Short mmCIF file of C-alpha atoms and ligand atoms in Angstrom, two decimals:
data_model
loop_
_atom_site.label_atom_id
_atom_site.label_comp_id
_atom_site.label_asym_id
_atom_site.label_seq_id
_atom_site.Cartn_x
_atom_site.Cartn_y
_atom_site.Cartn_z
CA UNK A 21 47.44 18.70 -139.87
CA UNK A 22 45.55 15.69 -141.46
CA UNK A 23 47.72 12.51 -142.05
CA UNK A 24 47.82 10.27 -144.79
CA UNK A 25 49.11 6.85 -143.77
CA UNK A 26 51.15 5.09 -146.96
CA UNK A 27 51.34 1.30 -145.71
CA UNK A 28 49.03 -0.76 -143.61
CA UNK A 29 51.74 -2.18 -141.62
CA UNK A 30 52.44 -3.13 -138.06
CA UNK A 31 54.41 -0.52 -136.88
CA UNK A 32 51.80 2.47 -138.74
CA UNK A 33 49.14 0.46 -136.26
CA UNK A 34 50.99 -0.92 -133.33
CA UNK A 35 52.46 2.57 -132.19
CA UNK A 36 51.48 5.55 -134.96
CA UNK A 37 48.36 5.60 -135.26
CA UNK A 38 47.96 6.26 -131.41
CA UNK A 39 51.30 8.66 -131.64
CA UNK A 40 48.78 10.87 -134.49
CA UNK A 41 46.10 10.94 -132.37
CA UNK A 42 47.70 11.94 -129.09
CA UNK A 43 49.24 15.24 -130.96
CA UNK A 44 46.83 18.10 -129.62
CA UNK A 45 45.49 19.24 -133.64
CA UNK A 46 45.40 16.48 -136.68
CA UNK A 47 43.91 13.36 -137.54
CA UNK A 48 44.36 10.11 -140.10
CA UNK A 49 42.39 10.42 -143.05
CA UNK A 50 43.91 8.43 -145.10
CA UNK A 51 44.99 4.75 -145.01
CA UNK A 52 46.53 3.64 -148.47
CA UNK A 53 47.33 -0.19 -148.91
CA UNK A 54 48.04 -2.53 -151.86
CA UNK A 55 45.59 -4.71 -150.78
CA UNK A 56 41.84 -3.02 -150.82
CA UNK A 57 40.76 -5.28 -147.74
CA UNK A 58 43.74 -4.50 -145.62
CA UNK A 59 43.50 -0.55 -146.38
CA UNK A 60 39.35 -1.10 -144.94
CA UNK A 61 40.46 -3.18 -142.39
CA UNK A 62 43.15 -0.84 -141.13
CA UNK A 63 41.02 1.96 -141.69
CA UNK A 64 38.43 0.38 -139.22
CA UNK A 65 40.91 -0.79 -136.57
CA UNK A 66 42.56 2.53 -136.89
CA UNK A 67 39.32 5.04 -137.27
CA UNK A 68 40.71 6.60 -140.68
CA UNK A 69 38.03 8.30 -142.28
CA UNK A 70 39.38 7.12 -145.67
CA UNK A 71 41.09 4.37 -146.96
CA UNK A 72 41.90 3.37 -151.20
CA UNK A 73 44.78 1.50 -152.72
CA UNK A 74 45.88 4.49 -154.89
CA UNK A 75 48.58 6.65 -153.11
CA UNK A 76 47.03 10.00 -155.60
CA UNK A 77 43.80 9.25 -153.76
CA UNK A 78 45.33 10.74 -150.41
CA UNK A 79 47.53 13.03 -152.17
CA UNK A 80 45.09 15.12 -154.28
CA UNK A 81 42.90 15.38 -151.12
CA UNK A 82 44.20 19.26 -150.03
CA UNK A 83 43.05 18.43 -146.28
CA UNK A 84 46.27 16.02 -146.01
CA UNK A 85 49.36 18.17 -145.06
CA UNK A 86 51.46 15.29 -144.21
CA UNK A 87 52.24 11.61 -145.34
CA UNK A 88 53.90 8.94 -143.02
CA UNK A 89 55.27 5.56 -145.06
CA UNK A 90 55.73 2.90 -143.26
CA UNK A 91 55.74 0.76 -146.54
CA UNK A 92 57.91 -1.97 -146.99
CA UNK A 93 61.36 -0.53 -147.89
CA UNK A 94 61.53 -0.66 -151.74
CA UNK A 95 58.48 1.66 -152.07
CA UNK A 96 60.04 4.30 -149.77
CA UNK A 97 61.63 6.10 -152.44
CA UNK A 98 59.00 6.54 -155.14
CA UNK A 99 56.51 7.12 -152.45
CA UNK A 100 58.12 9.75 -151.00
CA UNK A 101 58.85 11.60 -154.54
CA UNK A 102 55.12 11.21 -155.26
CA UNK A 103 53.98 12.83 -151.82
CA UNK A 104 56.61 15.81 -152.54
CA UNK A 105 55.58 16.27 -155.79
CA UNK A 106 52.07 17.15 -154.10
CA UNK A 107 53.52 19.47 -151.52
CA UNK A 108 53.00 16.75 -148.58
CA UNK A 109 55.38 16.91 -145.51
CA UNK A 110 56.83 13.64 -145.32
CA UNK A 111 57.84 11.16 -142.39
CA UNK A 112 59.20 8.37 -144.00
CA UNK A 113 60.39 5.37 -142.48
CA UNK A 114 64.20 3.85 -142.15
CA UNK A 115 65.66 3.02 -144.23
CA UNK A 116 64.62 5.73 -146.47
CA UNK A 117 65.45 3.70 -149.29
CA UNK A 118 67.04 0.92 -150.60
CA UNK A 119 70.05 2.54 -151.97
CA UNK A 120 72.09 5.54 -151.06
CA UNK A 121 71.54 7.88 -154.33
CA UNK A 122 67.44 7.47 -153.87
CA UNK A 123 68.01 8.03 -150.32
CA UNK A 124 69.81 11.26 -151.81
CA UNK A 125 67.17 12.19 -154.61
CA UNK A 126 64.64 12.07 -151.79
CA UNK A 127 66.56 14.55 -149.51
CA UNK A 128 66.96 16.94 -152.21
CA UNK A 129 63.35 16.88 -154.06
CA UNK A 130 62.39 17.61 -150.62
CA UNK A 131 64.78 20.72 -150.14
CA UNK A 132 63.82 22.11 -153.25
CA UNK A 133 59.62 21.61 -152.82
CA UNK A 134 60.37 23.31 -149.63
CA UNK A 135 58.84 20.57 -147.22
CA UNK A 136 60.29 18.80 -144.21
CA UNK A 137 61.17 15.12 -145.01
CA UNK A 138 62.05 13.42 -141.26
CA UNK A 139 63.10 10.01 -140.74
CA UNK A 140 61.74 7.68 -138.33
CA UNK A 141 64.86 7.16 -136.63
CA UNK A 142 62.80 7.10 -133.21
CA UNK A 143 65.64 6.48 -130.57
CA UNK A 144 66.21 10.23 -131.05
CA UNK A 145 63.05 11.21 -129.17
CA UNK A 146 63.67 8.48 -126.78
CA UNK A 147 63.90 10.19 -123.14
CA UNK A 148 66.44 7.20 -122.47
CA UNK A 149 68.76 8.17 -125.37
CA UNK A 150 68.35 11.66 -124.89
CA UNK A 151 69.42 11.34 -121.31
CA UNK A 152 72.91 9.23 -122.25
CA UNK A 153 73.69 12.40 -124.76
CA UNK A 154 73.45 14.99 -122.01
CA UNK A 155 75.59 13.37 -120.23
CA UNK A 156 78.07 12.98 -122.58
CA UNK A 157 77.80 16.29 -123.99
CA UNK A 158 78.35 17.49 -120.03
CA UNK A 159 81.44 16.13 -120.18
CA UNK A 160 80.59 12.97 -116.92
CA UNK A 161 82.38 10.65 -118.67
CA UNK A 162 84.89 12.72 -120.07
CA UNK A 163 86.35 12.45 -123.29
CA UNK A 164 84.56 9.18 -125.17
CA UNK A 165 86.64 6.32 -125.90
CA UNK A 166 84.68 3.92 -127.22
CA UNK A 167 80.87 2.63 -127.97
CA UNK A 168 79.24 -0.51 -127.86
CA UNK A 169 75.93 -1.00 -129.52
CA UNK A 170 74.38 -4.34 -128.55
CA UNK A 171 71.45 -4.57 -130.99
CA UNK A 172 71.21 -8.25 -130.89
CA UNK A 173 67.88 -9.58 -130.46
CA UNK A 174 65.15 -12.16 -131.47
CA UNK A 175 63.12 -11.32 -134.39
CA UNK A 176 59.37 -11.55 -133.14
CA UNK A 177 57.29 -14.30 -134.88
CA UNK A 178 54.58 -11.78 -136.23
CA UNK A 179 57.52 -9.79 -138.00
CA UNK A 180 58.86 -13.14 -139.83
CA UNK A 181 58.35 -12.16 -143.34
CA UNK A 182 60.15 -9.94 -145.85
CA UNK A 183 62.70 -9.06 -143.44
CA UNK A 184 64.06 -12.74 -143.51
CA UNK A 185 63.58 -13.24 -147.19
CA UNK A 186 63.38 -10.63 -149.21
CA UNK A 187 66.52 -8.85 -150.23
CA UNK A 188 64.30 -6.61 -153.24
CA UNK A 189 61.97 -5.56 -150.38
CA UNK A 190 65.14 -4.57 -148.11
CA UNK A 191 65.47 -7.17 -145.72
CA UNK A 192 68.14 -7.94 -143.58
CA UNK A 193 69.73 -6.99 -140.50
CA UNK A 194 71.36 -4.33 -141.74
CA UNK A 195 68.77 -2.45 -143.33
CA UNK A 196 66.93 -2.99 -140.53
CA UNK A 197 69.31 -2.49 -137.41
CA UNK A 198 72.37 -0.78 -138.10
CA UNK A 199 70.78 2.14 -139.62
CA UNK A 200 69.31 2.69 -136.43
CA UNK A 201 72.51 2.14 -134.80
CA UNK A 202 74.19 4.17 -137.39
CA UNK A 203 71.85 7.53 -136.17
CA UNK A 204 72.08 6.40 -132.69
CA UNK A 205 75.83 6.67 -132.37
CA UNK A 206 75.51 9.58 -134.65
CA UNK A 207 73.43 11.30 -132.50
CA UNK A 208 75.30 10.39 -129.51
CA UNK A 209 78.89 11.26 -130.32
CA UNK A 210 77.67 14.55 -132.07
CA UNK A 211 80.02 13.16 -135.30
CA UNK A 212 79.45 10.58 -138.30
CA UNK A 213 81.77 7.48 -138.94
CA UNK A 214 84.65 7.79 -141.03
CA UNK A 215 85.08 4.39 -141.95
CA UNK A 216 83.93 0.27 -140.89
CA UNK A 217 84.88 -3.13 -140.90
CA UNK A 218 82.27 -5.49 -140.65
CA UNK A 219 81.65 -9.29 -141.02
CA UNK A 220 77.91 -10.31 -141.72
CA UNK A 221 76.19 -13.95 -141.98
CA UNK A 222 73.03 -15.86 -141.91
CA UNK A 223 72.69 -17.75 -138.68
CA UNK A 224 69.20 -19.49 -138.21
CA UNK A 225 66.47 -16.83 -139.63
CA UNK A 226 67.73 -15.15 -142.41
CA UNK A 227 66.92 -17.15 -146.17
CA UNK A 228 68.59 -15.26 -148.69
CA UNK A 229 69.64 -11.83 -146.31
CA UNK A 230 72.41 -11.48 -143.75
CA UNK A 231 70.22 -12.06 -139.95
CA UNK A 232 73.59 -11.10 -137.82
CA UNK A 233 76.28 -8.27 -138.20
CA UNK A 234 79.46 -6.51 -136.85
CA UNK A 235 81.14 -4.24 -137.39
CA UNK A 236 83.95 -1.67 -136.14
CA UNK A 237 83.83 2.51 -137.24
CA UNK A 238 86.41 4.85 -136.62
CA UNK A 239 85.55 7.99 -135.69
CA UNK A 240 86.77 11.64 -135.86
CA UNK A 241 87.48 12.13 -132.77
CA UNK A 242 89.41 8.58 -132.59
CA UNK A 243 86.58 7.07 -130.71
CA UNK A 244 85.99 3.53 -131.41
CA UNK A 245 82.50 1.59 -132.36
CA UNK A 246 81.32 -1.97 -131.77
CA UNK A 247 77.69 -2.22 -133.76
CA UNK A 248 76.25 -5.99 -133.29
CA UNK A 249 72.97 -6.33 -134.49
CA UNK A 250 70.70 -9.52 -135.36
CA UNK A 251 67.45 -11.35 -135.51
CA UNK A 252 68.44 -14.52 -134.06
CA UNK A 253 69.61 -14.07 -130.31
CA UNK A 254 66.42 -15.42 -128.03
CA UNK A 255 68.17 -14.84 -124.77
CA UNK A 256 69.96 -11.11 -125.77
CA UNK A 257 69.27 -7.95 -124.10
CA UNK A 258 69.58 -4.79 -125.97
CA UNK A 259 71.92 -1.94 -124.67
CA UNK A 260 74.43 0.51 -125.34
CA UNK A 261 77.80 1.36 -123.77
CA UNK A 262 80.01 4.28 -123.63
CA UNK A 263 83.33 4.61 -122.04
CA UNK A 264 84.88 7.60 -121.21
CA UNK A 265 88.31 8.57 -119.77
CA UNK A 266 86.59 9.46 -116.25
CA UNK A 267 83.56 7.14 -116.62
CA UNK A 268 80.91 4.64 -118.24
CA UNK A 269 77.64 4.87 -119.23
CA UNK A 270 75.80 1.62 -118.99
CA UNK A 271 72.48 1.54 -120.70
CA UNK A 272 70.32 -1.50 -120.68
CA UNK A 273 67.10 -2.56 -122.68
CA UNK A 274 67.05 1.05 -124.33
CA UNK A 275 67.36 0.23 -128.03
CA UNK A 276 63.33 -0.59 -127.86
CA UNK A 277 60.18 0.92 -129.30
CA UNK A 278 58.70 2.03 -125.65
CA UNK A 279 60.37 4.01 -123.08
CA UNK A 280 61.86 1.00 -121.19
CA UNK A 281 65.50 0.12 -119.93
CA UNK A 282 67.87 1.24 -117.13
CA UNK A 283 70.77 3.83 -117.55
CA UNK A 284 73.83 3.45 -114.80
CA UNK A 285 76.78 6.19 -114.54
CA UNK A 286 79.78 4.70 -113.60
CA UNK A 287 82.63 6.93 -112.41
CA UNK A 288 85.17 6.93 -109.16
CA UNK A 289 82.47 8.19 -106.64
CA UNK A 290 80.21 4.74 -107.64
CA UNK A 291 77.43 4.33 -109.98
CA UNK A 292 74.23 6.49 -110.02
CA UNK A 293 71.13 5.24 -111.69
CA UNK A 294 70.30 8.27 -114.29
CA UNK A 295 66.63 9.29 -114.58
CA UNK A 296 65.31 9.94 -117.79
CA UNK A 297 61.57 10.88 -118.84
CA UNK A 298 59.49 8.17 -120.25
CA UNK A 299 56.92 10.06 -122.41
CA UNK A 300 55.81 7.97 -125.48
CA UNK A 301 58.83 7.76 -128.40
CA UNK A 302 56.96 7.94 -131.47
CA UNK A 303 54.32 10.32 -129.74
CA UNK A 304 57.33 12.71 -129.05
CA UNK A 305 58.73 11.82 -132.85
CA UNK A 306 55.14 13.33 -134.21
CA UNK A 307 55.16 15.99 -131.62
CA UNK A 308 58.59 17.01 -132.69
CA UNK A 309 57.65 16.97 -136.71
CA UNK A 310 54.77 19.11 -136.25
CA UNK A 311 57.14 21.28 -134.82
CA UNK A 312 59.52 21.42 -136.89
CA UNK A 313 57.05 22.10 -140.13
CA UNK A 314 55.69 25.03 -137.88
CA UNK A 315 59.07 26.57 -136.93
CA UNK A 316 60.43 25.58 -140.14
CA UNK A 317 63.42 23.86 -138.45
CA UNK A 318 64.84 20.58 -139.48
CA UNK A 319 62.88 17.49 -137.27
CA UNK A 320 65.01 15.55 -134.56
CA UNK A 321 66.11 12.69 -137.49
CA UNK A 322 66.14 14.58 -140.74
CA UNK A 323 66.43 13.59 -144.21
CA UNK A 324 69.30 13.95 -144.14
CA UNK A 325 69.73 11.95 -141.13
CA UNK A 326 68.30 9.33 -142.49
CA UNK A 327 70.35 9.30 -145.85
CA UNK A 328 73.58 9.24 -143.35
CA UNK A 329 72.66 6.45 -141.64
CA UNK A 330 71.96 4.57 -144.92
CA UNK A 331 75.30 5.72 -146.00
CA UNK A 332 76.49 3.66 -143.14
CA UNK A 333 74.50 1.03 -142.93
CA UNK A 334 75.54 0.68 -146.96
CA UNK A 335 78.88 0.85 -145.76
CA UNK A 336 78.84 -2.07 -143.54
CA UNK A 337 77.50 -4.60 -146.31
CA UNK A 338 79.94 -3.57 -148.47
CA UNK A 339 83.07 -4.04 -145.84
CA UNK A 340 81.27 -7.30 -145.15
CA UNK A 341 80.92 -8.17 -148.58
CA UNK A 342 84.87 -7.52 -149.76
CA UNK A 343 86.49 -8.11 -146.35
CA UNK A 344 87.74 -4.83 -146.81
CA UNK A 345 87.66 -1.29 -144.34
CA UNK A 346 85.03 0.80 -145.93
CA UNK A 347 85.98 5.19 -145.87
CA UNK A 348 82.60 6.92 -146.00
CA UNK A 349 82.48 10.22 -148.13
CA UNK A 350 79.37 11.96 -147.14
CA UNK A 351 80.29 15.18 -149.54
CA UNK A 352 79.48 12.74 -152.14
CA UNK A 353 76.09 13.00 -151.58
CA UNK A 354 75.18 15.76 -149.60
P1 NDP B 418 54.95 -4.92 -142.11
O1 NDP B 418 55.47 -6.18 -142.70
O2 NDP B 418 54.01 -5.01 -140.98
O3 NDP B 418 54.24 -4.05 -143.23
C1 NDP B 418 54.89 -3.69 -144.43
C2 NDP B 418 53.93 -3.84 -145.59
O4 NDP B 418 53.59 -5.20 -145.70
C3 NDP B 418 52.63 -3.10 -145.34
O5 NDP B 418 52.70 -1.80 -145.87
C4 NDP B 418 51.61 -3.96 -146.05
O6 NDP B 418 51.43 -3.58 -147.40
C5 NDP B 418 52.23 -5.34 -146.07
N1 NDP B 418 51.50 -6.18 -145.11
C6 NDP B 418 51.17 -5.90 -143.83
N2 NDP B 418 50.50 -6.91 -143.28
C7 NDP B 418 50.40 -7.86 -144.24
C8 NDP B 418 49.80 -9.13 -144.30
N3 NDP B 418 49.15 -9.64 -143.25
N4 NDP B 418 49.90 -9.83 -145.45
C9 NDP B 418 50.55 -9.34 -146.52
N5 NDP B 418 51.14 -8.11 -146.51
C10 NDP B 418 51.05 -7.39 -145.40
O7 NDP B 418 56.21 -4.01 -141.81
P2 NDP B 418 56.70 -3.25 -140.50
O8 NDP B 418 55.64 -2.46 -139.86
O9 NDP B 418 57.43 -4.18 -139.67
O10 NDP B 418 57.74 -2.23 -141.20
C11 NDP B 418 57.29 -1.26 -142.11
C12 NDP B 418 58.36 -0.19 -142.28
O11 NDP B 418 58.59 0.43 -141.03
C13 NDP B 418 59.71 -0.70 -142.73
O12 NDP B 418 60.32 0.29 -143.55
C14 NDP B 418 60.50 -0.84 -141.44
O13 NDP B 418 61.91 -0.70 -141.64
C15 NDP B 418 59.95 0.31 -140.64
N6 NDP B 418 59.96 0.10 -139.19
C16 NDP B 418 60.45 1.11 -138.40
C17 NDP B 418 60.44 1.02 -137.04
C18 NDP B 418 60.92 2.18 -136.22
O14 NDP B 418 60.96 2.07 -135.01
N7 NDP B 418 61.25 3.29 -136.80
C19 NDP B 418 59.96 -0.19 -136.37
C20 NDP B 418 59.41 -1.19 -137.27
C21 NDP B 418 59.43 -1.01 -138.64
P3 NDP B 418 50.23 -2.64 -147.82
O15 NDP B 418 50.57 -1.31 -147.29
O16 NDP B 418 50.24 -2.71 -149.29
O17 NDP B 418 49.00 -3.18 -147.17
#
């Protein structure tokens, strides 16, 4: 289960790298970059036992069962065709691409290759998360009324690049936040939005891309969601909240990259602070897509997953854009 790592970026070092190497078989071989000193750099930093700034270099080497891309987001898509073509499993990160029919193509060359694309939608294999679905799914809230996703937050300095000014590389809060949000409440609610409203705008950060969003989905089940994400808010803390007709789910600080945050139950006996395990998130992502290529089962954020929550994330710009309620029709793509 050797890796090869497409992107030299912060989030392949800051948290995979060490997620590869706490799995009990595999290792990174490969580090691919643009940029021939970043790839040896990387490598170094990140003991890869090769590094080259041609993506074929890692896929003709047979040792490499699996590819993670953590590119920026415009390479996603023929990345991800090029490391199916070769047979790779691929973990690709969100959002899988930059536009809903590549998101699409990449789901199905994947389906018919016969390997297991996942997406890096890590909240998924956070204990916090997976703790607020059980209880909603055991009914201690009873039926779900509404959501609130409070994805607000500052942008760190050493992430200030494409992000705020690079619409052809995907930036923006919405390719950035509410796809997460988008497989989050997904996820949560067991059921995909059937249509938004949104408003989007450029508050402080952004040059060129939307920094702040909101936006309102209607559900199936008539369940309501608030999604507010941005780059902008110094003082914000993250959090979700789910009301029920018999009680409330406050989560705070969850919607992070380490297993942090607090999750209250609030019903008519009082509110109980909910324990939830705090193993590693994207250790537990890589656990889980090892898994998944052994059992041959789909991975805890999909493909298809991800192409969903682009669908909705897609859907949001474009209700922001017109000023007008979006319908999403999944069928058309899957
Ligand atoms: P980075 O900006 O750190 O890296 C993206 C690309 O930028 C790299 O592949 C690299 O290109 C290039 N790059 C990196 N450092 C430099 C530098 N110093 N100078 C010039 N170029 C540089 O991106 P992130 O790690 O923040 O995000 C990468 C992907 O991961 C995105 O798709 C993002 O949406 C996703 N992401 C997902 C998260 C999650 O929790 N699932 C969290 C954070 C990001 P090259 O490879 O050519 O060297």
């Amino acid at each position: 289960m050797n890796w090869g790592f497409v992107g030299a970026s912060t989030i392949a070092g800051q948290y995979m790298a060490a997620a590869i190497r706490a799995q009990s078989r595999g290792d990174l071989r490969w580090v691919i970059s643009n940029n021939p000193e970043r790839a040896a750099e990387f490598a170094q930093t990140h003991r890869a036992a090769l590094h080259g700034t041609e993506l074929q270099q890692a896929l003709v080497d047979a040792t490499v069962t699996a590819v993670y891309i953590s590119s920026t987001n415009e390479k996603h898509h023929a990345q991800a065709l090029a490391a199916i073509a070769a047979g790779k499993h691929v973990l690709c990160e969100k959002p899988l691409a930059l536009c809903v029919r590549d998101a699409a193509e990449m789901v199905d060359a994947a389906e018919r290759a016969g390997v297991t694309l996942a997406t890096n939608h890590h909240l998924r294999s956070a204990g916090s998360i997976r703790a607020i679905r059980d209880l909603i799914a055991a009914g201690r809230i009873g039926r779900v009324l509404s959501v609130r996703v409070f994805h607000a937050v500052e942008l760190p300095p050493h992430l200030r690049g494409w992000r705020l000014d690079n619409p052809g590389a995907g930036g923006g809060v919405i390719s950035d936040l509410t796809v997460h949000n988008a497989d989050l409440v997904r996820f949560l609610l067991a059921e995909d939005p059937i249509s938004v409203m949104a408003e989007m705008d450029t508050t402080g950060l952004g040059q060129g891309v939307e920094d702040s969003a909101m936006s309102v989905w209607a559900m199936p089940s008539g369940a309501m969601v608030f999604s507010h994400e941005s780059f902008t808010h110094p003082y914000a803390a993250s959090g979700v909240e789910v009301h029920g007709t018999s009680g409330l789910i406050m989560a705070r600080g969850v919607l992070a990259q380490d297993p942090v945050g607090e999750i209250d139950l609030v019903t008519q006996q009082g509110t109980t602070r909910i324990a939830f395990d705090q193993g590693g998130i994207y250790e537990r992502v890589v656990t889980d897509f090892i898994a998944a290529i052994d059992d041959q089962r789909a991975p805890a954020a999909s493909g298809r997953d991800g192409l969903k929550s682009l669908q909705i994330a897609e859907a949001v710009r474009v209700a922001a854009l017109t000023g007008q309620r979006q319908p999403i029709n999944y069928g058309e793509f899957l």
